[in-house]
Short mmCIF file of C-alpha atoms in Angstrom, two decimals:
data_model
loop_
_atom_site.label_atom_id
_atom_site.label_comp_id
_atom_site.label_asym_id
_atom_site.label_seq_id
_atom_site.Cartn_x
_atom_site.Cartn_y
_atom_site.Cartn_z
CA UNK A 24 183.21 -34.90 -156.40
CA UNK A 25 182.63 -35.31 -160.75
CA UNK A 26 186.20 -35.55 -162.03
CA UNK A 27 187.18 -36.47 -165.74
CA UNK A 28 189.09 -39.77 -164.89
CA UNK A 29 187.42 -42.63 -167.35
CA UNK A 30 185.66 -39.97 -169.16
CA UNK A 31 187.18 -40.38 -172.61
CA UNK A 32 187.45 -36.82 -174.03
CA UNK A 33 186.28 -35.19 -171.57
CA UNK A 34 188.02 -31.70 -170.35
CA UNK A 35 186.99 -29.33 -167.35
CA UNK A 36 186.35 -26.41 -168.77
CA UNK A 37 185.72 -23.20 -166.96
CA UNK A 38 183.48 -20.20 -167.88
CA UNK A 39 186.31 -18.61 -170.38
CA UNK A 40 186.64 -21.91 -171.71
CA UNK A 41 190.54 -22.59 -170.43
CA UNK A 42 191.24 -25.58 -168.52
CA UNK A 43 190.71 -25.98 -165.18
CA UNK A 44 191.27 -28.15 -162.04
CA UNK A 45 187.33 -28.98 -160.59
CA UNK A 46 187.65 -27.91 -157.02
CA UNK A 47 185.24 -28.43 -153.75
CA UNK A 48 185.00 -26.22 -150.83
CA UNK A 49 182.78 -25.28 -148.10
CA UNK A 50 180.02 -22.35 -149.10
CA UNK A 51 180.32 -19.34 -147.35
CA UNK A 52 176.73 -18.10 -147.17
CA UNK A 53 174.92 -19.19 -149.46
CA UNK A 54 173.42 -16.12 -151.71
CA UNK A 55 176.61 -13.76 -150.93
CA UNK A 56 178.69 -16.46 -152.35
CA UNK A 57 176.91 -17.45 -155.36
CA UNK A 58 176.04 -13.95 -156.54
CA UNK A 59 179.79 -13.35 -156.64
CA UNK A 60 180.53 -16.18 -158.80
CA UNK A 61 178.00 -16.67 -161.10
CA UNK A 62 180.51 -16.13 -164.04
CA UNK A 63 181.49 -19.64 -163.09
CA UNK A 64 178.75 -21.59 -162.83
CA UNK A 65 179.35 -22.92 -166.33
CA UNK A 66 182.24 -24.64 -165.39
CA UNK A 67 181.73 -28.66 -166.22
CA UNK A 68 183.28 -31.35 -168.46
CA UNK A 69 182.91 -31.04 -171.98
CA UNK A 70 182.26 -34.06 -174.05
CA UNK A 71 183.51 -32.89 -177.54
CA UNK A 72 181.30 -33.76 -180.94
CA UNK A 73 182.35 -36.63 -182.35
CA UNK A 74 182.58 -35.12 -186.11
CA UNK A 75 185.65 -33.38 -185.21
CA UNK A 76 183.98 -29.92 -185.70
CA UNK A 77 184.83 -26.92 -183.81
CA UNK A 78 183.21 -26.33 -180.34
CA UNK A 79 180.25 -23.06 -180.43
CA UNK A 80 177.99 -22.34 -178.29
CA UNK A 81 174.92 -22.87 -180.70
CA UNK A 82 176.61 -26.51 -181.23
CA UNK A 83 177.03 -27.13 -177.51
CA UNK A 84 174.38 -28.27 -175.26
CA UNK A 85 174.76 -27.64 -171.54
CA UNK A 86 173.39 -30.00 -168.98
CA UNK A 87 173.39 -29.25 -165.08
CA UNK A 88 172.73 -31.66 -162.59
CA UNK A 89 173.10 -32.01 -158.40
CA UNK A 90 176.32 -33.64 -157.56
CA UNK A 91 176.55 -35.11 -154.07
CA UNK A 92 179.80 -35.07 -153.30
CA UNK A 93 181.97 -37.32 -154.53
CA UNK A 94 179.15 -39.66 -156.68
CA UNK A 95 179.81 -39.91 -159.80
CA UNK A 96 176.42 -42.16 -160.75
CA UNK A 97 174.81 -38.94 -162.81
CA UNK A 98 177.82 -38.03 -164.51
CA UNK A 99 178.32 -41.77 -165.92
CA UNK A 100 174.75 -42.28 -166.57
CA UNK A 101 174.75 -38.61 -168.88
CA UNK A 102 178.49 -39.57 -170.15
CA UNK A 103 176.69 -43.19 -171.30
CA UNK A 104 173.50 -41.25 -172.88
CA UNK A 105 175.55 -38.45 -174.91
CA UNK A 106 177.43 -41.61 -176.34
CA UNK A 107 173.65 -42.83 -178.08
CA UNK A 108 173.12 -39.31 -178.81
CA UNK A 109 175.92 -38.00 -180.64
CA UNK A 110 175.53 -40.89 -182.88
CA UNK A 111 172.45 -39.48 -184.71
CA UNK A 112 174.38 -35.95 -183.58
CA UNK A 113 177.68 -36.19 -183.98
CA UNK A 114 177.92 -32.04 -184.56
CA UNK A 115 176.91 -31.37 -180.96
CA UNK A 116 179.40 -31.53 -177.87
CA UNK A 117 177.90 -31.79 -174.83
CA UNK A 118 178.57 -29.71 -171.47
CA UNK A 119 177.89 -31.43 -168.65
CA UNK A 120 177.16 -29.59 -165.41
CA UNK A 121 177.72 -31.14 -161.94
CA UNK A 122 176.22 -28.65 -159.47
CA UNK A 123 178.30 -29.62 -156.09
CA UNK A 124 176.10 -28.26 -153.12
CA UNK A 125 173.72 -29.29 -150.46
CA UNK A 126 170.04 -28.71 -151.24
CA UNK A 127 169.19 -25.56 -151.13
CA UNK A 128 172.29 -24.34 -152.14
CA UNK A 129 172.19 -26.62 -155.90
CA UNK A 130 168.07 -24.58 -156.18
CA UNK A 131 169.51 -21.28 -155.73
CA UNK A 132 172.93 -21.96 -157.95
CA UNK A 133 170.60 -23.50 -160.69
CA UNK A 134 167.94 -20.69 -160.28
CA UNK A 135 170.99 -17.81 -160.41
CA UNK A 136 172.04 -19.85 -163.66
CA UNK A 137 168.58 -20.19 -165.32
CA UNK A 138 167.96 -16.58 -164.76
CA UNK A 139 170.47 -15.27 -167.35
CA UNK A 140 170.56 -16.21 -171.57
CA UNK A 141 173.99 -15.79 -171.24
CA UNK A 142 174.80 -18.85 -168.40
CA UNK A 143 171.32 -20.77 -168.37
CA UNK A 144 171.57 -24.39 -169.13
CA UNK A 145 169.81 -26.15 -171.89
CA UNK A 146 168.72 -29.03 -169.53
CA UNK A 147 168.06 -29.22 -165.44
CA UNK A 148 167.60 -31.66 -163.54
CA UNK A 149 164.91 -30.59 -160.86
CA UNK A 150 163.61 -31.65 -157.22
CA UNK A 151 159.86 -32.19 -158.00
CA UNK A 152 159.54 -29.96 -154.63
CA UNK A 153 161.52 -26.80 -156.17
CA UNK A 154 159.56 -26.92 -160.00
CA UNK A 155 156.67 -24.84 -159.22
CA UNK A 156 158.75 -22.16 -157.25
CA UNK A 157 160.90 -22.40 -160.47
CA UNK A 158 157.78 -22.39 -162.44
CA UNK A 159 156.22 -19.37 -161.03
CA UNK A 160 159.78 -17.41 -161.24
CA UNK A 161 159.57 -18.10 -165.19
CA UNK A 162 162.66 -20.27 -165.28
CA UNK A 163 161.31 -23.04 -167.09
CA UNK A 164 159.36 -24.06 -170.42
CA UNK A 165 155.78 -25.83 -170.63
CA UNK A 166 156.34 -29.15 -172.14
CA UNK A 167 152.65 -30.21 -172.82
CA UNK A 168 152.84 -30.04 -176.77
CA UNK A 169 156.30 -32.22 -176.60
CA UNK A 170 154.68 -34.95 -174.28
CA UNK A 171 151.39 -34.81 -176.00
CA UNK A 172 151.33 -37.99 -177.67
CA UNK A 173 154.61 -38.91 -176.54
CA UNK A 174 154.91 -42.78 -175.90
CA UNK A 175 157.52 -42.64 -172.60
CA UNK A 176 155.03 -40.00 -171.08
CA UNK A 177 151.52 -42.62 -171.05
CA UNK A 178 153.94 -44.92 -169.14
CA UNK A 179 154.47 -42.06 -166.46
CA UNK A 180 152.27 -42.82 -162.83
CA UNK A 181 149.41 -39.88 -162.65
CA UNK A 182 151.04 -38.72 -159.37
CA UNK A 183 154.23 -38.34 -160.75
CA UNK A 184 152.90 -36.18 -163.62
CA UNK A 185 150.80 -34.51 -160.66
CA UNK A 186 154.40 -33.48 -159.29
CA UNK A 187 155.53 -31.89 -162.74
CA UNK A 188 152.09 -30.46 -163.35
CA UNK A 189 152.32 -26.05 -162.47
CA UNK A 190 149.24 -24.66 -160.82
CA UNK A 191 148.16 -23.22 -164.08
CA UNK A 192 148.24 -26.80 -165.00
CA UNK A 193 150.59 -27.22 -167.90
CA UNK A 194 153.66 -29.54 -167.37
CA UNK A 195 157.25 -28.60 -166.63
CA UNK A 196 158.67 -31.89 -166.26
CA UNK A 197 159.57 -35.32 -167.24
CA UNK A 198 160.16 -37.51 -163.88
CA UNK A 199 162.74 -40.03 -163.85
CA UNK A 200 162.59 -41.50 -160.39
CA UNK A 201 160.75 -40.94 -156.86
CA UNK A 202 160.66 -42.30 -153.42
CA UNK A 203 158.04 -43.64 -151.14
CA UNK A 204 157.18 -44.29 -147.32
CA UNK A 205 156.32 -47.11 -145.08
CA UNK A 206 156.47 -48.96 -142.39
CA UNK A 207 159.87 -51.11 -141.64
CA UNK A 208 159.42 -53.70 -139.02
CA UNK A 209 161.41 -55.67 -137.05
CA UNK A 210 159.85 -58.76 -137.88
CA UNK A 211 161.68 -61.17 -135.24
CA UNK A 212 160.80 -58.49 -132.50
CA UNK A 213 157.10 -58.32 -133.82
CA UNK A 214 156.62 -62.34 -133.68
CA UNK A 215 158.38 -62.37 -130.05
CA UNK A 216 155.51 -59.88 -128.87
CA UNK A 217 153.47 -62.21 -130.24
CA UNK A 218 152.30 -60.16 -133.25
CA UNK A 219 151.61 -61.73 -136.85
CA UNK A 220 154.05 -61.69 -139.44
CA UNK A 221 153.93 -60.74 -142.21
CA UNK A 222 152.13 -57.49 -140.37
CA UNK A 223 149.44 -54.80 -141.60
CA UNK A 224 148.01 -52.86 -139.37
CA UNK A 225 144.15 -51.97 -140.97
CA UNK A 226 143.84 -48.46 -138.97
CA UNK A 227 145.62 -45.68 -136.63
CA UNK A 228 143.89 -47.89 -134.00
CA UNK A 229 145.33 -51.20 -134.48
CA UNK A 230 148.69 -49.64 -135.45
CA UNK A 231 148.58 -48.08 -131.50
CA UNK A 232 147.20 -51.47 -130.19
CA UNK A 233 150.11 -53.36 -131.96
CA UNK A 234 152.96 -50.77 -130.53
CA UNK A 235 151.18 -50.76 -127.03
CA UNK A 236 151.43 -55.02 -127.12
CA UNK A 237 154.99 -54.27 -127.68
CA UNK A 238 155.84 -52.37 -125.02
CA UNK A 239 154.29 -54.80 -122.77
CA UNK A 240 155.58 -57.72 -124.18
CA UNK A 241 158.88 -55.94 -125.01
CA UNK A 242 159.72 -53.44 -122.17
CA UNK A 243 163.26 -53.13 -122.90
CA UNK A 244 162.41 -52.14 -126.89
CA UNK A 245 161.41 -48.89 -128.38
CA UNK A 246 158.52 -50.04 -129.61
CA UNK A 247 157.99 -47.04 -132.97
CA UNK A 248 159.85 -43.99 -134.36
CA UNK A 249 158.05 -41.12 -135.70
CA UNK A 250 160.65 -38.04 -136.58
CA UNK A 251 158.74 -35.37 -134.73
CA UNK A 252 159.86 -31.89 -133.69
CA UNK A 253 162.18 -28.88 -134.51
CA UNK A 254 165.36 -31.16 -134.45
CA UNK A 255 164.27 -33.72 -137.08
CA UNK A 256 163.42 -30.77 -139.59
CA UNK A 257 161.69 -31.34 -142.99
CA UNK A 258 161.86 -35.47 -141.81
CA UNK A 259 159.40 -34.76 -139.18
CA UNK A 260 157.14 -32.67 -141.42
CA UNK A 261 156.86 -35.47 -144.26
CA UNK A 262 157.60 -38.91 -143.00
CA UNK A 263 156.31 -37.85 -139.66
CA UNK A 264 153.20 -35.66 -139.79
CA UNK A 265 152.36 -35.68 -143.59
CA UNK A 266 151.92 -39.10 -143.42
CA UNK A 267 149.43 -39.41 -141.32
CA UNK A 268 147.61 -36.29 -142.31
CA UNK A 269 147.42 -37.57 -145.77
CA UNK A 270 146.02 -41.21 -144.30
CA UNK A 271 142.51 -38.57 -142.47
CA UNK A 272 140.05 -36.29 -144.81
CA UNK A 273 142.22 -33.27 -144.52
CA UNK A 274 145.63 -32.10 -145.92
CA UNK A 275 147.86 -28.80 -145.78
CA UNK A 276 146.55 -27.08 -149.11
CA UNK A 277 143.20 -26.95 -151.73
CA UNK A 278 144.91 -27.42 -154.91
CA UNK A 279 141.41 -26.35 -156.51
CA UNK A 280 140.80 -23.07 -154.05
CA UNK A 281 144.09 -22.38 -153.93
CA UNK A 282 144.26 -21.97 -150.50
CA UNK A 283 146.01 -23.35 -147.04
CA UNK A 284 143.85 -25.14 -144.59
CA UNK A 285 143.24 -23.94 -141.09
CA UNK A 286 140.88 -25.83 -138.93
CA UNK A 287 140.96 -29.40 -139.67
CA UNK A 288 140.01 -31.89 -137.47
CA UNK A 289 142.57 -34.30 -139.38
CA UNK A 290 145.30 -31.74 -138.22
CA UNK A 291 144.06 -32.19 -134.70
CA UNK A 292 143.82 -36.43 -135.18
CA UNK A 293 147.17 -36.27 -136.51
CA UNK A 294 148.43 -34.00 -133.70
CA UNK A 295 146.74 -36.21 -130.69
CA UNK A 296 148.50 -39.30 -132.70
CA UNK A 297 151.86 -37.50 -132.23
CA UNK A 298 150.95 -36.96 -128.81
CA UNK A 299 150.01 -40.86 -127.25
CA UNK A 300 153.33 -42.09 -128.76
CA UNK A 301 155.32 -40.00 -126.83
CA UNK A 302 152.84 -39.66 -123.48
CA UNK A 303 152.35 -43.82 -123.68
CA UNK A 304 155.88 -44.47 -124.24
CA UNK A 305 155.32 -46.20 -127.54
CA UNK A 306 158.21 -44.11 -128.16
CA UNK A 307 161.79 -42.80 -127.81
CA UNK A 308 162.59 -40.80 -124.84
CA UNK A 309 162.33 -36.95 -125.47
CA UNK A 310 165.70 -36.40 -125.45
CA UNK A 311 166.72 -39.16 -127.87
CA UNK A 312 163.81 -37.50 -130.03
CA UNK A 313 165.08 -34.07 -129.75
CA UNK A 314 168.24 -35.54 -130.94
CA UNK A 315 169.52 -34.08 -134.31
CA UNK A 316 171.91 -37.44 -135.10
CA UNK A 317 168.44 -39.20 -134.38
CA UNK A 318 167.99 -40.64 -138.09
CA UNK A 319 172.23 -41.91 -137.74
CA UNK A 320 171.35 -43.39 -134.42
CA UNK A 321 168.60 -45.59 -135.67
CA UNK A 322 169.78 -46.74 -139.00
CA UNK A 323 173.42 -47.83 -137.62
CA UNK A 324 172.31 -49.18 -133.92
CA UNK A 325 168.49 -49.32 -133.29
CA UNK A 326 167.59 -51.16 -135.97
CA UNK A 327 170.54 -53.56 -136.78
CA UNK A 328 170.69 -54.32 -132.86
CA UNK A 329 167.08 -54.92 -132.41
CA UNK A 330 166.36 -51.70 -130.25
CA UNK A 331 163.62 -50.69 -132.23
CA UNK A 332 160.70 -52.42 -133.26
CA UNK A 333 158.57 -50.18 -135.79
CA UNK A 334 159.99 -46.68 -137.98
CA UNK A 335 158.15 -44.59 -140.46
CA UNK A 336 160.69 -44.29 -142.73
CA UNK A 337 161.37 -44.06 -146.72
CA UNK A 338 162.71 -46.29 -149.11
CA UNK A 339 165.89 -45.82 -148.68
CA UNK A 340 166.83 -46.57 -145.08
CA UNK A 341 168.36 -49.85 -146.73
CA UNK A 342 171.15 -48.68 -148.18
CA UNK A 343 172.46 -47.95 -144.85
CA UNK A 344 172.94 -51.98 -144.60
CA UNK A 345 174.24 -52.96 -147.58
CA UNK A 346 177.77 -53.97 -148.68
CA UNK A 347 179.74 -50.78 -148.35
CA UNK A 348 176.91 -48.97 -146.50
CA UNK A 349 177.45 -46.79 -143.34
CA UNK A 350 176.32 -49.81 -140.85
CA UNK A 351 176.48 -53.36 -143.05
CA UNK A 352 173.83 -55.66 -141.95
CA UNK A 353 173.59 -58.89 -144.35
CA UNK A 354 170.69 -60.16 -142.54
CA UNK A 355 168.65 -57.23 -143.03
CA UNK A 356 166.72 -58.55 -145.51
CA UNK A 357 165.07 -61.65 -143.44
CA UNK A 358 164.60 -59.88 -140.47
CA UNK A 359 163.23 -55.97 -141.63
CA UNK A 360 159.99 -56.10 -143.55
CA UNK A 361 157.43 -53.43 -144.54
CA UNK A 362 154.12 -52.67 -144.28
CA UNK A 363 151.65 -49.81 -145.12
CA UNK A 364 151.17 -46.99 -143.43
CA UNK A 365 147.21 -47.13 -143.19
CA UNK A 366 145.14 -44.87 -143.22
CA UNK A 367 142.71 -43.30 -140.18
CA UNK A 368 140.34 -45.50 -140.32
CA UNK A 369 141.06 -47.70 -142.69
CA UNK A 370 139.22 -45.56 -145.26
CA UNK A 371 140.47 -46.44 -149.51
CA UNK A 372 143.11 -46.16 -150.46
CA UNK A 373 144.07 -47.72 -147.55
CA UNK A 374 147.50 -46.63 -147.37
CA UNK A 375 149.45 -43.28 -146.94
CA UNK A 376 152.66 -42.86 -149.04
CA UNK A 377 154.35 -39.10 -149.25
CA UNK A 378 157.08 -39.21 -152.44
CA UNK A 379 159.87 -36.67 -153.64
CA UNK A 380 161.33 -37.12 -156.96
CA UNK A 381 163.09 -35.81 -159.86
CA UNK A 382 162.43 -34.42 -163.08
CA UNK A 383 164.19 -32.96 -166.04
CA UNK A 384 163.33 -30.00 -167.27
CA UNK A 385 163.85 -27.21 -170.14
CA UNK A 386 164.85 -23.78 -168.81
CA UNK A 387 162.82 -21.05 -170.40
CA UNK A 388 165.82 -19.00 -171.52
CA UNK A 389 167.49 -21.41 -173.42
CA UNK A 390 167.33 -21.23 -177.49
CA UNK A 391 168.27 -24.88 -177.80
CA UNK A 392 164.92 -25.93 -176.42
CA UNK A 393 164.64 -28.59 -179.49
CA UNK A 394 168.11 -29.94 -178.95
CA UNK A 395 167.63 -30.35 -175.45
CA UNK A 396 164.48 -32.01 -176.19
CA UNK A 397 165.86 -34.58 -178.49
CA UNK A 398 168.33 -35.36 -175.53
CA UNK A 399 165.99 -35.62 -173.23
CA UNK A 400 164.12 -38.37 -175.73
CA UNK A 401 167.13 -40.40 -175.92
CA UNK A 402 167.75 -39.89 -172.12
CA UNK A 403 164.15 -41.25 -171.44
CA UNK A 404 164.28 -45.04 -173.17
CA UNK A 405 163.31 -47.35 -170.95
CA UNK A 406 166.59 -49.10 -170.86
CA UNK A 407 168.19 -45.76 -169.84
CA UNK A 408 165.69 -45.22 -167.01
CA UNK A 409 165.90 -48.56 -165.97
CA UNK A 410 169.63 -48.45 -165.92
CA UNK A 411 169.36 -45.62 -163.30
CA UNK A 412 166.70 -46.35 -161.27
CA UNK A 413 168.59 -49.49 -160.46
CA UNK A 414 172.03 -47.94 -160.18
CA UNK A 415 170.90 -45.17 -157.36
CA UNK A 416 168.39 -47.57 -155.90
CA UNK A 417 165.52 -45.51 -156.81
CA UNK A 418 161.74 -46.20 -157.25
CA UNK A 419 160.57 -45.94 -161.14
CA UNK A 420 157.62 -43.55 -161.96
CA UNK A 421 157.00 -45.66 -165.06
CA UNK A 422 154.86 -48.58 -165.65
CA UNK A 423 157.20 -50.16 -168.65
CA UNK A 424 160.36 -49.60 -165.71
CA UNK A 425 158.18 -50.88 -163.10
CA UNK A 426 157.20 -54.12 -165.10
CA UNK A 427 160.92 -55.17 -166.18
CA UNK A 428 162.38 -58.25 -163.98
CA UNK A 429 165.42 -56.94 -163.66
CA UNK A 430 163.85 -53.70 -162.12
CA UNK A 431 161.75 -55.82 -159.99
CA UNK A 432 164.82 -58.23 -159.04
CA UNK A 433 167.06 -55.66 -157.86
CA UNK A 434 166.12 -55.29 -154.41
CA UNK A 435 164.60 -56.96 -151.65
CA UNK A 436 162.03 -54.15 -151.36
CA UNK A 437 161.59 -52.48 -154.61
CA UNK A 438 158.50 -54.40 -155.50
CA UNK A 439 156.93 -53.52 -152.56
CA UNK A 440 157.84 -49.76 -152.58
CA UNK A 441 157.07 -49.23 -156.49
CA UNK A 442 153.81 -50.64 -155.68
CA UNK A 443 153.20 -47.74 -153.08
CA UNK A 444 153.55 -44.83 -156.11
CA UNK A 445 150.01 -44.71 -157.92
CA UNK A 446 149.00 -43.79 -153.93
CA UNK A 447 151.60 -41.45 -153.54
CA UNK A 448 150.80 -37.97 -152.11
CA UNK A 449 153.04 -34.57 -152.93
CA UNK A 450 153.90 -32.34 -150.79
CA UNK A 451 152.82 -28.49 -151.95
CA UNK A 452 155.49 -28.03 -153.72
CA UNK A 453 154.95 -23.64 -153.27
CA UNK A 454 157.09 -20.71 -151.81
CA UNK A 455 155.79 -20.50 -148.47
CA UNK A 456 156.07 -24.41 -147.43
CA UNK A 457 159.61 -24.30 -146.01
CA UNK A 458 157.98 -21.54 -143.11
CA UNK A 459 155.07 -23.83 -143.09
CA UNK A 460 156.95 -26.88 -142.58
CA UNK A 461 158.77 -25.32 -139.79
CA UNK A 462 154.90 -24.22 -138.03
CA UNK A 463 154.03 -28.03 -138.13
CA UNK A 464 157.70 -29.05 -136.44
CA UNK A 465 156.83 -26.93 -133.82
CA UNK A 466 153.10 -28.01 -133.20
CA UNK A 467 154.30 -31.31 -133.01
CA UNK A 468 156.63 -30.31 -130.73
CA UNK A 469 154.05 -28.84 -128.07
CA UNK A 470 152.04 -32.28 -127.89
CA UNK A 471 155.22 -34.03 -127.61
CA UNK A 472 156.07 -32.20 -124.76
CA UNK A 473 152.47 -31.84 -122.98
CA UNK A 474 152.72 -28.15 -122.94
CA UNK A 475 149.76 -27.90 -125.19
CA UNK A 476 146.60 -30.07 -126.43
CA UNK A 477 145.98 -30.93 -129.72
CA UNK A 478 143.38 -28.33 -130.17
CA UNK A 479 145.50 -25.56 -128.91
CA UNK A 480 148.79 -26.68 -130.94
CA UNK A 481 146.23 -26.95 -133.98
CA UNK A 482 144.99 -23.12 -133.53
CA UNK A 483 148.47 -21.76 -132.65
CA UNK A 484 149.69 -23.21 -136.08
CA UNK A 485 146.33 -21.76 -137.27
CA UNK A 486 147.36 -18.38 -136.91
CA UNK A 487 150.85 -19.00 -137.68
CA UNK A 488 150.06 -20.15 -140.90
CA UNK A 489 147.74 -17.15 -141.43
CA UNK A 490 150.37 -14.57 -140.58
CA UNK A 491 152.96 -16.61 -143.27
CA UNK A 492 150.93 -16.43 -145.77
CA UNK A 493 148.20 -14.05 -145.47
CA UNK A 494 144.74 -13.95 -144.19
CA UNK A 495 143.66 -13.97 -148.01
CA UNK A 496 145.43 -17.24 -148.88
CA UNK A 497 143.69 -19.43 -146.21
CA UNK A 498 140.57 -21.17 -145.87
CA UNK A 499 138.55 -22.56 -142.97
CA UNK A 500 138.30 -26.25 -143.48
CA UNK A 501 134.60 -27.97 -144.16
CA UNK A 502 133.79 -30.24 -141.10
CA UNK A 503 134.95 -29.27 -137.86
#
């Protein structure tokens, strides 16, 4: 939970502007709730302007923000940038915003907030995987003639512009920090099979070959996790099937059509991949799969206690092992080591990486779009990014972040997973992917359980996908 303590100046300030104690509860649902409260969503701490003038809401800049729980690494990173900018602006008093929900909940607070002059923020900080859903509900500006020429932005990856790029092209966001995926390996486990280390499988085929070794040499190890079916959710979607997808010649959506794919023969590869770990026992029993604590399981027990040789995982899975993580593991470092996901058949780039991220972003209802903007300028220095990529353990998006030692000292694997983002993929980031999502969990689910082939799973999602969004919105894909 955001509180005020070592925030000098800083008040909690509710809608009507009297003082008032933060507080953190359990949403009722979700919609109900919000709708009922939006006249205090403004609620935040308010860091008063430093010339001693009087507080108005033209001289008062609102910034809102996920807060996950109790963190407190966004409000201290905005508390340290209003410092530098009410230097140059000592008028303005800034109102910061911590948004305390899960996911969904923080998109449909900020969207209830950006919908209205009279509560919208001046500044959001967005999921990458929301902004177009935002962008096509008119909640936020285009920011193309503010980034034009703008020295930060040329320092940005092209696939993390890609992610704050709308589908009428123009951009919507400045990214701050992403995540990528890979392979973490057991690396004493891999060397006892006999394997090389370090280890890169070239292809889907060698990758199989590899895990099959294991489970000879190593009967009494699960030798790979993929998150796969209904009970792993969105984690089985992208670090599970997206990333293999992404690694054949197919993918979920035509960015230049505009349309969904039905009919690809990567969907079917990607399917019968799914399929031989579970049916060769390359992975973990069904009902340890089906398992909704799976991700818990592995990070605090598989892993540390050598019960699993290969996961598909993200960037983060580290954290879990560090001092004053969930499971500490000092050795982690020596014995877990990464390697790219490759592609199908090996075919450039070579490597499959899904990412997330985050952006900020101007709402469109705002009227201090140019004060905002000037915040977001001082908010973007590289010494400011770098500061917070490093404090959340994040993966930079720019090339000046991505080139500082201390950026590329701070972790163990940093270097290896900033080098995975000018790959990266995005997942369509557009309204009907949540339903779609949910068709691939359960397609993966049939092959896992044998009840259907590849081909049939692949035509049942087919038509699923057809009846979510409309026979007009897909397309048969070239070359099956």
């Amino acid at each position: 939970m955001h509180n005020t303590e070592g925030v000098e100046g800083a008040s909690v300030m509710g809608a009507s502007g009297e003082a008032m104690e933060p507080t953190e509860r359990r949403l009722p649902k979700r919609r109900s709730f919000l709708l009922g409260t939006l006249g205090t969503l403004g609620a935040g701490f308010l860091l008063p302007a430093l010339s001693g003038c009087a507080g108005t809401s033209m001289n008062t800049l609102k910034i809102a923000y996920q807060q996950w729980g109790s963190g407190r690494l966004l409000e201290d990173f905005l508390t340290k940038v209003s410092e530098q900018f009410r230097r140059s602006h000592p008028e303005i008093q800034i109102q910061l915003i911590p948004l305390v929900a899960a996911e969904n909940d923080y998109f449909t607070k900020n969207e209830l907030m950006m919908s209205s002059e009279s509560t919208t923020p001046d500044l959001v900080y967005e999921d990458t995987f929301i902004l177009k859903s935002d962008v096509a509900a008119g909640y936020l500006q285009p920011l193309n003639d503010r980034v034009q020429g703008w020295q930060p932005w040329g320092q940005i990856f092209d696939s993390a512009k890609a992610a704050v790029t709308g589908e009428d092209g123009k951009v919507y966001g400045v990214p701050t920090d992403t995540d990528t995926r890979a392979l973490w390996y057991n690396s004493e486990l891999l060397a006892k099979a006999g394997l090389p280390i370090p280890w890169q499988p070239k292809d889907w085929q060698q990758l199989l070959a590899d895990l099959k070794t294991v489970h000879r040499m190593l009967p009494e190890v699960i030798p790979f996790n993929i998150f796969s079916g209904k009970a792993q959710g969105e984690k089985a979607s992208m670090q599970g099937f997206e990333m293999l997808l992404y690694g054949t010649y197919s993918a979920l959506y035509d960015d230049e059509t505009k349309k969904w794919m039905t009919g690809s023969q990567g969907f079917i590869d990607s399917l019968a991949f799914v399929q031989q770990i579970f049916a060769d026992k390359l992975g973990p029993a069904l009902g340890q799969a089906f398992d909704v604590n799976l991700a818990e399981t592995i990070y605090a027990d598989w892993l540390p206690n050598g019960k699993l040789a290969v996961a598909l995982d993200g960037c983060w899975i580290s954290n879990n092992w560090t001092s004053g993580g969930a499971a500490e593991w000092p050795e982690w470092p020596t014995v877990m080591k990464q390697s790219k996901m490759p592609t199908q058949n090996g075919q450039a780039p070579g490597y499959t990486t899904l990412s997330g991220g985050w952006c900020w972003a101007i709402p469109a209802r705002t009227k201090k779009s140019e004060l905002a903007w000037k915040y977001l300028q001082t908010l973007s220095t590289t010494e400011n990014i770098m500061a917070y990529n490093i404090a959340e353990n994040g993966v930079a998006v720019r090339k000046d972040v991505a080139s500082r030692p201390e950026y590329r000292s701070y972790s163990p694997t940093v270097q290896f997973f900033t080098s995975l983002v000018e790959g990266a993929t995005f997942r369509p980031a557009l309204a009907p992917y949540p339903q779609i999502s949910a068709a691939i969990q359960a397609a993966m689910e049939k092959v896992m359980v044998g009840g259907s082939t590849p081909e049939q799973a692949a035509k049942a999602y087919d038509q699923q996908l057809s009846d979510i969004v409309g026979a007009g919105h897909v397309a048969e894909a070239a070359g099956r």
